[in-house]
Amino acid sequence: MATTKAAEQPTRRDFLYIATSVVGAVGAAAAAWPLINQMNPDASVLALSSTEVDLSPIVEGQILTVKWRGKPVFISHRTKKEIDEARAVKLSDLPDPQPDEARVKKDKEQWLVVIGICTHLGCVPLGHEGDYAGWFCPCHGSQYDTSGRIRKGPAPANLEVPPYEFASDTMIRIG
Amino acid sequence: MAGHGTFQPKNPILKWLERRLPVLSLMHDSFVVYPVPRNLNYWWTFGGILSFMLAVQIVTGVVLAMHYTPTSSGAFDSVEHIMRDVNYGWLLRYIHANGASLFFLAAYIHIFRGLYYGSYKEPREVLWILGVIIFVLMMATAFMGYVLPWGQMSFWAATVITNLFSAIPGFGRAITQWLWGGYAVDQPTLQRFFSLHYLLPFMIAGVVVLHLWALHHVGQGNPLGIDVKSDRDTVPFTPYATAKDNFALICFVILLAWFVFYIPNFLGIPPDNYIPANPLQTPPHIVPEWYFLPFYAILRAIPNKLLGVVALFGSILVLFFLPWLDTSKVRSARFRPLYRQFFWVFVAVCIGLDYLGSKPAEGGYVIVARVLTAYYFLYFLVILPALGYLETPRPLPASISEPVLPEKSAAAVAMGARAPERKG
């Protein structure tokens, strides 16, 4: 055994305290993770992540609402006037600048597909309403244009475009 | 808590218990001989009322849970089943729903009492902070309970409130999906809210015990805001405080009964919540319960999403810092002529925000809401810190008993312990 002189810093005991605390903290974090992660979307929820929609019954000027991942998705069959209005806007006038072309598929610009959830606090906006004849959110007054872009009100972002593709000319697959 | 009484049970069984667990003397010291300031007014009876309301909510809630189904397909129907089929189910549900509303009414009176009489000042800072924690837990509990009937208002309240967290930069979406257990409010959300709605009241009860512990450790405040200086300033809890608390409680329960039996849907249940939840359609006007409206008005007064959410949470968090924001050493507003005026303006502002929260967010309503929101924050962050330096308080009395007890009989009263004051 070493002689009993004044302990040098750090001592073996300090090292043991620190090492034990660290192991304990890592263990507690590892034990907490399953308790936290169980709240994330589970396998059955993730499995329902794609929906097919037939576009043929939607007439020009009509907005269809379908459900995808428990949320409403608006499929708007836009008129020529609505498309022109959406494309006439200067990008600098938009709170969340994005050209209409980037929000629709090429050569399918009559079809606008957006998630029908107001980007403010999650209400479902009403179609063909508001100052821009796009959508109007009844909860806190956000207004969207015919491209689903935010124009006025508290919402910070445009209506989100979900991932989708045309399976055929009259069929889209969302998700 | 201990140390006031010398309780000795006579009964041999109680003596046996007392030697092993001194719970009887703890109760005796806390609720019988515990000295309370002799000048407490009826604003001090709301602590007792709140304890009673917590018990009512837990008892009615536990029995309602025996009949309720926490599934998105079964919840709405099970609530109607409670209302129509379960014996006295209508009574239990209406007591629970209206009880929640009146619980908040009592809590707000209790909080404003604390503001008026400076109950948060040294040495009661921790007592106050524990109270604010209880308030936050109450809000979470009430919100989750409101979701359980799974009507339109339930669903959209859940959607709007959980979406507040989507304002957090970077992690917003991950956090909301974690809260929902999916991509929108749905079955997993309902089920976890039910679990937490059952848990939180017991956490509240735990914090209430700490709140009472802190209260009995530092002693109650009083309308004069001066410290207890001698036995002459106090009376024993029983019979004085118990009688006063019970009288106030009976009046309060009469008020609750009036709501439950005559206008059960007035405070708590809007017609939209008798429509089953529909994720594809938002009701035209989403209005929270009256007790959340001031905070909702603050949220909507600010045109930016993130800042609106920050203001909403800030309006509650600022209460935690109140003991250090108020720089005046004088507790009671009775002796603070300027503070008293700002306080009553603040009360009016809170009532005004409550009204504006129920109105659509447009035009003049938004402008007024912005002015009132500005006052709400200025009150805490500018007015209270500045008043401590600018205001000249009125002179404080020498003691609680001085204005009410004749000086001559001081010795007699002190010796006669806490006999009622002599006439004349």
Coordinates of C-alpha atoms in Angstrom, one line a residue:
Chain A
M1 CA 0.0 0.0 0.0
A2 CA 1.0 3.5 -0.7
T3 CA 1.9 5.7 2.2
T4 CA -0.9 8.0 3.6
K5 CA 0.2 11.4 2.3
A6 CA -2.2 14.2 1.4
A7 CA -4.4 12.9 -1.5
E8 CA -3.4 14.1 -4.9
Q9 CA -6.1 15.6 -7.1
P10 CA -7.8 13.9 -8.7
T11 CA -7.8 10.9 -6.5
R12 CA -8.9 7.4 -7.4
R13 CA -12.1 8.0 -5.4
D14 CA -12.9 11.0 -7.5
F15 CA -12.5 8.9 -10.6
L16 CA -14.8 6.2 -9.2
Y17 CA -17.5 8.8 -8.3
I18 CA -17.4 10.3 -11.8
A19 CA -17.3 7.0 -13.6
T20 CA -20.2 5.6 -11.6
S21 CA -22.3 8.7 -12.1
V22 CA -21.6 8.6 -15.9
V23 CA -22.6 5.0 -16.1
G24 CA -25.7 5.7 -14.1
A25 CA -26.7 8.6 -16.3
V26 CA -26.2 6.7 -19.5
G27 CA -28.2 3.8 -18.1
A28 CA -31.0 6.2 -17.1
A29 CA -31.1 7.7 -20.5
A30 CA -31.1 4.3 -22.2
A31 CA -34.0 3.2 -20.0
A32 CA -35.9 6.4 -20.7
W33 CA -35.6 6.1 -24.5
P34 CA -38.2 3.3 -25.0
L35 CA -40.6 5.2 -22.7
I36 CA -40.2 8.3 -24.9
N37 CA -40.0 6.6 -28.3
Q38 CA -43.2 4.6 -27.8
M39 CA -45.1 7.8 -28.4
N40 CA -43.8 8.2 -31.9
P41 CA -46.0 7.0 -34.9
D42 CA -46.1 3.2 -34.7
A43 CA -45.8 0.6 -37.4
S44 CA -49.5 0.4 -38.1
V45 CA -49.7 4.1 -38.6
L46 CA -46.6 4.2 -40.9
A47 CA -48.1 1.3 -43.0
L48 CA -51.1 3.5 -44.0
S49 CA -48.9 6.0 -45.7
S50 CA -50.1 5.9 -49.3
T51 CA -53.5 6.6 -51.0
E52 CA -54.6 6.4 -54.6
V53 CA -57.1 8.8 -56.0
D54 CA -59.1 8.7 -59.3
L55 CA -59.2 12.2 -60.7
S56 CA -61.8 11.6 -63.5
P57 CA -64.9 12.6 -61.5
I58 CA -63.4 16.0 -60.5
V59 CA -64.8 18.7 -62.8
E60 CA -63.0 21.9 -63.6
G61 CA -63.3 24.4 -60.7
Q62 CA -64.0 21.7 -58.1
I63 CA -62.0 20.8 -55.1
L64 CA -62.0 17.3 -53.8
T65 CA -61.0 16.5 -50.2
V66 CA -59.5 13.1 -49.6
K67 CA -57.9 11.6 -46.5
W68 CA -54.3 10.7 -46.4
R69 CA -52.5 9.8 -43.2
G70 CA -55.5 10.9 -41.2
K71 CA -55.2 14.4 -42.7
P72 CA -57.3 16.1 -45.4
V73 CA -55.7 16.6 -48.9
F74 CA -57.2 19.1 -51.3
I75 CA -57.2 18.1 -55.0
S76 CA -58.1 21.2 -56.9
H77 CA -59.0 21.0 -60.6
R78 CA -58.1 24.6 -61.4
T79 CA -59.7 26.7 -64.1
K80 CA -57.6 28.7 -66.6
K81 CA -58.4 31.8 -64.7
E82 CA -57.2 30.4 -61.4
I83 CA -53.9 29.2 -62.9
D84 CA -53.3 32.6 -64.5
E85 CA -54.0 34.4 -61.3
A86 CA -51.6 32.1 -59.4
R87 CA -48.9 32.7 -62.1
A88 CA -49.4 36.5 -62.3
V89 CA -48.3 37.2 -58.8
K90 CA -44.8 38.7 -58.2
L91 CA -42.7 36.4 -56.0
S92 CA -41.7 39.4 -53.9
D93 CA -45.3 39.9 -52.9
L94 CA -45.4 36.5 -51.2
P95 CA -44.6 35.8 -47.5
D96 CA -43.3 32.3 -48.5
P97 CA -42.0 32.9 -52.0
Q98 CA -42.5 29.9 -54.3
P99 CA -43.6 30.0 -58.0
D100 CA -46.8 28.2 -58.9
E101 CA -44.7 26.0 -61.3
A102 CA -42.9 24.5 -58.4
R103 CA -46.1 23.4 -56.7
V104 CA -47.7 21.4 -59.6
K105 CA -46.4 18.7 -61.9
K106 CA -45.3 19.8 -65.4
D107 CA -48.1 19.7 -68.0
K108 CA -50.5 19.0 -65.2
E109 CA -50.8 22.5 -64.0
Q110 CA -54.6 22.2 -63.7
W111 CA -54.1 19.8 -60.8
L112 CA -53.1 21.4 -57.5
V113 CA -52.6 18.8 -54.7
V114 CA -52.0 20.3 -51.2
I115 CA -52.4 19.1 -47.6
G116 CA -55.5 20.7 -46.3
I117 CA -54.0 21.8 -43.0
C118 CA -53.5 25.4 -42.3
T119 CA -49.8 25.9 -41.5
H120 CA -50.7 28.2 -38.6
L121 CA -52.3 25.8 -36.1
G122 CA -53.7 23.0 -38.1
C123 CA -57.3 23.9 -38.9
V124 CA -58.8 22.9 -42.2
P125 CA -59.2 25.9 -44.5
L126 CA -62.4 26.5 -46.5
G127 CA -62.0 26.3 -50.4
H128 CA -62.9 29.1 -52.8
E129 CA -63.0 31.6 -50.0
G130 CA -61.0 34.7 -48.9
D131 CA -59.6 37.7 -50.7
Y132 CA -57.6 35.5 -53.1
A133 CA -60.3 33.0 -53.9
G134 CA -58.1 30.2 -52.8
W135 CA -58.6 29.1 -49.2
F136 CA -59.6 30.8 -46.0
C137 CA -58.9 29.5 -42.6
P138 CA -61.8 30.1 -40.2
C139 CA -59.7 29.7 -37.1
H140 CA -57.3 32.6 -37.2
G141 CA -58.0 34.2 -40.6
S142 CA -55.1 33.0 -42.8
Q143 CA -55.8 33.4 -46.5
Y144 CA -54.3 31.3 -49.3
D145 CA -54.3 31.9 -53.1
T146 CA -55.3 29.5 -55.9
S147 CA -51.8 27.9 -55.6
G148 CA -52.3 27.3 -51.9
R149 CA -49.7 29.9 -51.0
I150 CA -50.1 32.0 -47.9
R151 CA -51.0 35.6 -48.7
K152 CA -52.3 37.1 -45.5
G153 CA -52.8 36.2 -41.9
P154 CA -50.7 34.5 -39.2
A155 CA -49.7 31.3 -41.1
P156 CA -46.0 31.3 -41.8
A157 CA -45.9 29.0 -44.8
N158 CA -47.7 27.9 -47.9
L159 CA -50.1 24.9 -47.8
E160 CA -47.7 21.9 -48.0
V161 CA -47.6 19.9 -51.3
P162 CA -47.5 16.2 -50.3
P163 CA -45.3 13.7 -52.2
Y164 CA -47.4 12.3 -55.0
E165 CA -47.1 11.1 -58.6
F166 CA -49.4 10.5 -61.6
A167 CA -49.9 6.7 -61.9
S168 CA -51.8 7.5 -65.1
D169 CA -53.4 10.6 -66.6
T170 CA -56.4 10.3 -64.3
M171 CA -54.9 8.6 -61.3
I172 CA -52.5 9.9 -58.6
R173 CA -50.8 8.1 -55.8
I174 CA -50.2 10.3 -52.7
G175 CA -47.4 9.2 -50.3
Chain B
M1 CA -45.4 22.1 10.3
A2 CA -44.6 20.5 13.6
G3 CA -43.8 22.1 16.9
H4 CA -47.0 24.0 17.6
G5 CA -49.0 21.5 19.5
T6 CA -48.5 19.0 22.2
F7 CA -51.1 16.5 21.1
Q8 CA -51.4 13.4 23.2
P9 CA -54.0 10.9 22.2
K10 CA -55.9 9.2 25.1
N11 CA -57.1 6.2 23.3
P12 CA -54.6 3.3 23.7
I13 CA -54.9 2.3 20.0
L14 CA -54.3 5.8 18.9
K15 CA -51.4 6.1 21.4
W16 CA -49.9 2.9 19.9
L17 CA -50.2 4.4 16.4
E18 CA -48.9 7.8 17.4
R19 CA -45.7 6.3 18.8
R20 CA -45.1 4.6 15.4
L21 CA -46.4 7.1 13.0
P22 CA -47.1 10.6 14.4
V23 CA -49.8 11.3 11.8
L24 CA -52.5 12.3 14.3
S25 CA -50.3 15.0 15.9
L26 CA -49.3 16.2 12.4
M27 CA -53.0 16.6 11.5
H28 CA -53.8 18.2 14.9
D29 CA -50.9 20.6 14.6
S30 CA -51.8 21.5 11.0
F31 CA -55.5 21.8 11.1
V32 CA -56.6 22.3 14.7
V33 CA -54.1 24.3 16.8
Y34 CA -52.3 25.8 13.8
P35 CA -52.2 29.6 14.3
V36 CA -53.7 31.7 11.5
P37 CA -53.7 35.5 11.4
R38 CA -56.8 36.8 13.1
N39 CA -57.5 39.2 10.2
L40 CA -58.0 36.8 7.3
N41 CA -60.9 37.7 5.1
Y42 CA -63.0 35.6 2.8
W43 CA -60.5 35.9 -0.1
W44 CA -58.4 33.5 2.1
T45 CA -61.0 30.7 1.9
F46 CA -60.3 29.8 -1.7
G47 CA -57.4 27.5 -0.8
G48 CA -59.8 25.2 1.0
I49 CA -62.4 25.5 -1.8
L50 CA -59.7 24.5 -4.3
S51 CA -58.7 21.4 -2.2
F52 CA -62.3 20.4 -2.1
M53 CA -62.7 20.9 -5.9
L54 CA -59.6 18.8 -6.6
A55 CA -61.2 16.0 -4.5
V56 CA -64.5 16.3 -6.3
Q57 CA -62.8 16.2 -9.7
I58 CA -60.8 13.1 -8.8
V59 CA -63.8 11.2 -7.3
T60 CA -66.2 12.0 -10.2
G61 CA -63.3 11.4 -12.7
V62 CA -62.5 8.0 -11.4
V63 CA -66.1 6.8 -11.6
L64 CA -66.6 8.3 -15.1
A65 CA -63.5 6.4 -16.2
M66 CA -65.4 3.2 -15.3
H67 CA -67.8 3.9 -18.2
Y68 CA -65.7 5.8 -20.7
T69 CA -64.1 4.3 -23.8
P70 CA -60.8 6.0 -24.9
T71 CA -61.1 5.1 -28.6
S72 CA -61.7 7.3 -31.5
S73 CA -64.7 5.2 -32.6
G74 CA -66.1 4.7 -29.1
A75 CA -65.4 7.8 -27.1
F76 CA -68.2 10.0 -28.3
D77 CA -70.8 7.2 -27.9
S78 CA -69.5 6.3 -24.5
V79 CA -70.0 9.8 -23.2
E80 CA -73.6 9.8 -24.5
H81 CA -74.0 6.4 -22.9
I82 CA -72.9 8.0 -19.6
M83 CA -75.4 10.7 -20.1
R84 CA -78.4 8.5 -21.0
D85 CA -77.8 5.0 -19.6
V86 CA -75.5 5.0 -16.7
N87 CA -77.2 5.5 -13.3
Y88 CA -76.7 9.2 -12.3
G89 CA -74.2 9.4 -15.2
W90 CA -75.6 12.8 -16.3
L91 CA -75.0 14.1 -12.8
L92 CA -71.5 12.8 -12.5
R93 CA -70.5 14.1 -15.9
Y94 CA -72.1 17.5 -15.4
I95 CA -70.4 17.9 -12.0
H96 CA -67.0 16.9 -13.6
A97 CA -67.4 19.3 -16.5
N98 CA -68.8 22.3 -14.5
G99 CA -66.5 21.4 -11.6
A100 CA -63.5 21.9 -13.9
S101 CA -64.8 25.4 -14.8
L102 CA -65.4 26.4 -11.2
F103 CA -62.1 24.9 -10.2
F104 CA -60.5 27.5 -12.5
L105 CA -62.8 30.3 -11.2
A106 CA -61.6 29.5 -7.7
A107 CA -58.0 29.3 -8.9
Y108 CA -58.1 32.7 -10.6
I109 CA -59.6 34.3 -7.5
H110 CA -56.9 32.6 -5.4
I111 CA -54.2 33.9 -7.8
F112 CA -55.6 37.5 -7.9
R113 CA -55.8 37.4 -4.1
G114 CA -52.1 36.6 -4.1
L115 CA -51.4 39.4 -6.5
Y116 CA -53.4 42.0 -4.5
Y117 CA -52.0 41.1 -1.1
G118 CA -48.4 40.4 -2.3
S119 CA -48.6 36.8 -1.2
Y120 CA -45.6 35.9 -3.4
K121 CA -43.1 38.1 -1.6
E122 CA -40.3 37.0 0.7
P123 CA -40.5 34.4 2.4
R124 CA -43.3 32.9 0.2
E125 CA -41.6 32.8 -3.2
V126 CA -41.4 29.0 -3.3
L127 CA -45.0 28.8 -2.1
W128 CA -46.0 31.0 -5.0
I129 CA -43.9 29.0 -7.5
L130 CA -45.5 25.8 -6.4
G131 CA -48.9 27.4 -6.9
V132 CA -47.9 28.4 -10.5
I133 CA -46.8 24.8 -11.1
I134 CA -50.2 23.6 -9.9
F135 CA -51.8 26.1 -12.3
V136 CA -49.8 24.8 -15.3
L137 CA -50.7 21.2 -14.4
M138 CA -54.3 22.2 -14.0
M139 CA -54.3 23.7 -17.5
A140 CA -52.7 20.6 -19.0
T141 CA -55.3 18.4 -17.2
A142 CA -58.3 20.5 -18.2
F143 CA -57.1 20.6 -21.8
M144 CA -56.7 16.8 -22.1
G145 CA -60.0 16.2 -20.3
Y146 CA -61.7 18.5 -22.8
V147 CA -60.4 16.3 -25.7
L148 CA -61.9 13.0 -24.3
P149 CA -65.5 13.4 -25.4
W150 CA -64.1 13.4 -28.9
G151 CA -66.6 16.0 -30.3
Q152 CA -65.8 18.6 -32.9
M153 CA -64.5 21.1 -30.3
S154 CA -62.5 18.3 -28.6
F155 CA -60.8 17.3 -31.8
W156 CA -60.0 20.8 -33.0
A157 CA -58.9 22.1 -29.6
A158 CA -56.4 19.1 -29.6
T159 CA -55.3 20.0 -33.1
V160 CA -54.8 23.7 -32.5
I161 CA -53.1 23.3 -29.1
T162 CA -50.7 20.5 -30.1
N163 CA -49.9 22.6 -33.2
L164 CA -48.5 25.3 -31.0
F165 CA -45.4 23.1 -30.7
S166 CA -45.0 23.1 -34.4
A167 CA -43.8 26.7 -34.1
I168 CA -40.6 25.4 -32.5
P169 CA -37.9 26.0 -35.1
G170 CA -36.3 22.8 -36.6
F171 CA -37.9 20.2 -34.3
G172 CA -41.5 21.4 -34.6
R173 CA -42.8 18.7 -36.8
A174 CA -41.0 15.9 -35.0
I175 CA -42.4 17.1 -31.7
T176 CA -46.0 17.3 -32.9
Q177 CA -45.8 13.9 -34.5
W178 CA -44.4 12.5 -31.3
L179 CA -47.3 14.1 -29.4
W180 CA -49.9 12.8 -31.8
G181 CA -48.4 9.3 -32.3
G182 CA -49.2 9.8 -36.0
Y183 CA -49.5 12.5 -38.7
A184 CA -52.6 14.1 -37.2
V185 CA -54.7 14.0 -34.0
D186 CA -56.1 10.5 -34.0
Q187 CA -56.6 7.3 -31.9
P188 CA -53.1 7.3 -30.4
T189 CA -53.5 10.9 -29.3
L190 CA -56.8 10.3 -27.6
Q191 CA -55.6 7.2 -25.8
R192 CA -52.5 8.9 -24.4
F193 CA -54.5 12.0 -23.4
F194 CA -56.8 9.7 -21.4
S195 CA -53.8 8.1 -19.7
L196 CA -52.3 11.5 -18.8
H197 CA -55.6 13.0 -17.8
Y198 CA -55.9 10.3 -15.2
L199 CA -52.4 10.8 -14.0
L200 CA -52.0 14.5 -13.7
P201 CA -54.6 15.2 -11.0
F202 CA -52.6 12.9 -8.7
M203 CA -49.5 14.9 -9.6
I204 CA -51.5 18.1 -8.7
A205 CA -52.4 16.5 -5.4
G206 CA -48.7 15.9 -4.8
V207 CA -47.7 19.4 -5.5
V208 CA -50.7 20.6 -3.3
V209 CA -49.0 18.8 -0.4
L210 CA -45.8 20.7 -1.1
H211 CA -47.8 23.9 -1.4
L212 CA -49.4 23.3 2.0
W213 CA -46.1 22.3 3.5
A214 CA -44.5 25.5 2.3
L215 CA -47.5 27.5 3.5
H216 CA -47.5 26.0 7.0
H217 CA -43.7 26.4 7.2
V218 CA -43.6 30.1 6.5
G219 CA -47.1 30.9 7.8
Q220 CA -50.1 32.5 6.1
G221 CA -50.0 36.0 4.8
N222 CA -52.8 38.3 5.7
P223 CA -54.6 41.4 4.4
L224 CA -52.3 43.8 6.1
G225 CA -49.2 42.0 4.7
I226 CA -47.3 42.4 7.9
D227 CA -45.7 39.5 9.8
V228 CA -47.3 37.8 12.8
K229 CA -45.5 39.2 15.8
S230 CA -47.2 37.5 18.8
D231 CA -49.9 35.1 19.8
R232 CA -52.2 38.1 20.0
D233 CA -52.1 38.3 16.2
T234 CA -53.4 34.8 15.6
V235 CA -56.3 32.6 16.3
P236 CA -56.3 28.7 16.2
F237 CA -57.2 27.1 12.9
T238 CA -60.1 25.3 14.5
P239 CA -62.7 26.6 15.0
Y240 CA -62.0 30.0 13.4
A241 CA -60.6 29.1 10.0
T242 CA -62.4 25.8 9.6
A243 CA -65.8 27.6 10.3
K244 CA -65.0 30.4 7.8
D245 CA -63.6 28.0 5.2
N246 CA -66.7 25.8 5.5
F247 CA -69.1 28.6 5.2
A248 CA -67.4 29.9 2.0
L249 CA -67.2 26.3 0.7
I250 CA -71.0 25.9 1.1
C251 CA -71.7 29.1 -0.8
F252 CA -69.3 27.9 -3.5
V253 CA -71.0 24.5 -3.8
I254 CA -74.4 26.2 -4.1
L255 CA -72.9 28.1 -7.1
L256 CA -71.7 24.8 -8.5
A257 CA -75.1 23.2 -8.0
W258 CA -76.8 26.0 -9.8
F259 CA -74.6 25.4 -12.8
V260 CA -75.0 21.6 -12.7
F261 CA -78.7 21.6 -12.3
Y262 CA -79.9 24.6 -14.2
I263 CA -77.4 25.6 -16.9
P264 CA -75.1 22.6 -17.2
N265 CA -73.9 23.4 -20.8
F266 CA -73.4 27.1 -20.2
L267 CA -69.8 27.2 -19.0
G268 CA -68.2 24.1 -20.4
I269 CA -69.8 22.4 -23.4
P270 CA -70.5 24.3 -26.6
P271 CA -73.1 22.8 -29.1
D272 CA -70.3 21.9 -31.5
N273 CA -69.0 19.3 -29.0
Y274 CA -72.2 17.4 -29.4
I275 CA -71.1 16.7 -33.0
P276 CA -68.7 13.7 -33.3
A277 CA -65.1 14.6 -34.3
N278 CA -64.6 15.1 -38.0
P279 CA -60.9 15.4 -39.1
L280 CA -62.0 16.8 -42.5
Q281 CA -64.0 19.8 -41.3
T282 CA -63.1 22.6 -38.9
P283 CA -66.0 24.2 -37.1
P284 CA -66.5 27.9 -38.1
H285 CA -65.5 29.3 -34.8
I286 CA -63.0 27.5 -32.5
V287 CA -63.3 28.9 -29.1
P288 CA -61.5 27.4 -26.0
E289 CA -63.1 27.2 -22.6
W290 CA -63.5 30.6 -20.9
Y291 CA -60.6 30.0 -18.6
F292 CA -58.1 29.8 -21.5
L293 CA -59.5 32.7 -23.4
P294 CA -57.1 35.4 -22.1
F295 CA -54.1 33.3 -23.3
Y296 CA -55.8 32.5 -26.6
A297 CA -56.4 36.2 -27.1
I298 CA -52.7 36.9 -26.5
L299 CA -51.8 34.1 -29.0
R300 CA -54.0 35.6 -31.7
A301 CA -53.1 39.2 -31.0
I302 CA -49.6 38.6 -32.5
P303 CA -49.5 38.2 -36.3
N304 CA -46.3 36.0 -36.3
K305 CA -46.8 32.3 -35.5
L306 CA -43.6 31.7 -33.5
L307 CA -43.9 35.0 -31.6
G308 CA -47.6 34.4 -30.9
V309 CA -46.7 31.0 -29.3
V310 CA -43.8 32.6 -27.4
A311 CA -46.1 35.3 -26.1
L312 CA -48.7 32.6 -25.1
F313 CA -46.2 30.6 -23.1
G314 CA -44.5 33.8 -21.8
S315 CA -47.7 35.1 -20.4
I316 CA -47.7 32.1 -18.0
L317 CA -44.0 31.7 -17.5
V318 CA -43.7 35.3 -16.3
L319 CA -45.7 34.4 -13.2
F320 CA -42.8 32.2 -12.1
F321 CA -40.6 35.3 -11.9
L322 CA -43.1 37.6 -10.2
P323 CA -41.5 37.4 -6.7
W324 CA -38.4 39.1 -8.2
L325 CA -40.2 41.4 -10.7
D326 CA -42.1 43.1 -7.9
T327 CA -39.4 45.3 -6.2
S328 CA -41.6 46.7 -3.4
K329 CA -41.1 45.4 0.1
V330 CA -44.6 46.2 1.1
R331 CA -46.9 43.2 0.5
S332 CA -50.4 44.4 0.8
A333 CA -52.0 46.7 -1.9
R334 CA -53.8 48.4 1.0
F335 CA -50.7 50.4 1.6
R336 CA -49.6 50.8 -2.0
P337 CA -51.8 53.6 -3.5
L338 CA -50.3 53.4 -7.0
Y339 CA -49.9 49.6 -7.2
R340 CA -53.6 49.3 -6.2
Q341 CA -54.7 51.3 -9.3
F342 CA -52.4 49.3 -11.7
F343 CA -53.6 46.1 -10.1
W344 CA -57.3 46.9 -10.9
V345 CA -56.4 47.9 -14.4
F346 CA -54.6 44.6 -14.7
V347 CA -57.8 42.7 -13.6
A348 CA -59.8 44.6 -16.1
V349 CA -57.2 43.8 -18.8
C350 CA -57.5 40.1 -18.0
I351 CA -61.3 40.2 -18.2
G352 CA -61.0 42.2 -21.4
L353 CA -58.6 39.6 -22.9
D354 CA -61.1 36.9 -21.9
Y355 CA -63.8 38.6 -23.8
L356 CA -61.6 39.2 -26.9
G357 CA -60.5 35.6 -26.9
S358 CA -64.1 34.6 -27.6
K359 CA -64.5 37.0 -30.5
P360 CA -63.3 36.5 -34.1
A361 CA -59.7 37.5 -34.7
E362 CA -60.4 40.4 -37.1
G363 CA -60.7 44.2 -37.3
G364 CA -61.0 46.2 -34.0
Y365 CA -60.9 43.1 -31.8
V366 CA -57.3 42.4 -32.9
I367 CA -56.2 46.0 -32.3
V368 CA -57.7 46.1 -28.8
A369 CA -56.2 42.6 -28.0
R370 CA -52.8 44.0 -28.9
V371 CA -53.2 46.9 -26.6
L372 CA -54.3 44.7 -23.7
T373 CA -51.5 42.2 -24.4
A374 CA -49.0 45.0 -24.3
Y375 CA -50.4 46.0 -20.9
Y376 CA -50.3 42.4 -19.6
F377 CA -46.6 42.2 -20.2
L378 CA -45.8 45.8 -19.3
Y379 CA -47.5 45.2 -15.9
F380 CA -45.1 42.4 -15.0
L381 CA -41.9 43.6 -16.8
V382 CA -42.0 47.4 -16.4
I383 CA -44.7 48.6 -14.0
L384 CA -44.1 46.2 -11.1
P385 CA -40.2 46.6 -11.1
A386 CA -40.5 50.4 -11.4
L387 CA -43.3 50.9 -8.8
G388 CA -41.0 49.6 -6.0
Y389 CA -38.8 52.6 -6.6
L390 CA -41.4 55.3 -7.5
E391 CA -44.1 54.6 -5.0
T392 CA -44.3 56.0 -1.5
P393 CA -46.2 53.4 0.5
R394 CA -48.6 54.4 3.3
P395 CA -47.4 53.7 6.9
L396 CA -47.9 50.1 8.1
P397 CA -49.6 49.3 11.4
A398 CA -47.4 48.1 14.2
S399 CA -49.1 44.7 14.4
I400 CA -52.1 42.8 13.2
S401 CA -53.8 43.0 16.5
E402 CA -53.1 46.7 17.2
P403 CA -56.0 48.2 15.2
V404 CA -58.5 45.7 16.6
L405 CA -57.5 44.8 20.2
P406 CA -57.7 47.5 22.9
E407 CA -54.2 48.1 24.3
K408 CA -55.2 47.9 27.9
S409 CA -56.3 44.3 27.7
A410 CA -53.2 43.2 26.0
A411 CA -51.9 41.2 28.9
A412 CA -55.3 39.7 29.6
V413 CA -55.8 38.6 26.1
A414 CA -52.2 37.2 25.8
M415 CA -52.8 35.2 29.0
G416 CA -56.3 34.1 28.0
A417 CA -54.8 32.6 24.9
R418 CA -57.1 33.3 22.1
A419 CA -60.4 34.3 23.7
P420 CA -62.7 36.3 21.5
E421 CA -62.1 40.1 21.7
R422 CA -63.9 41.8 24.4
K423 CA -66.7 44.2 23.5
G424 CA -66.1 47.9 24.0

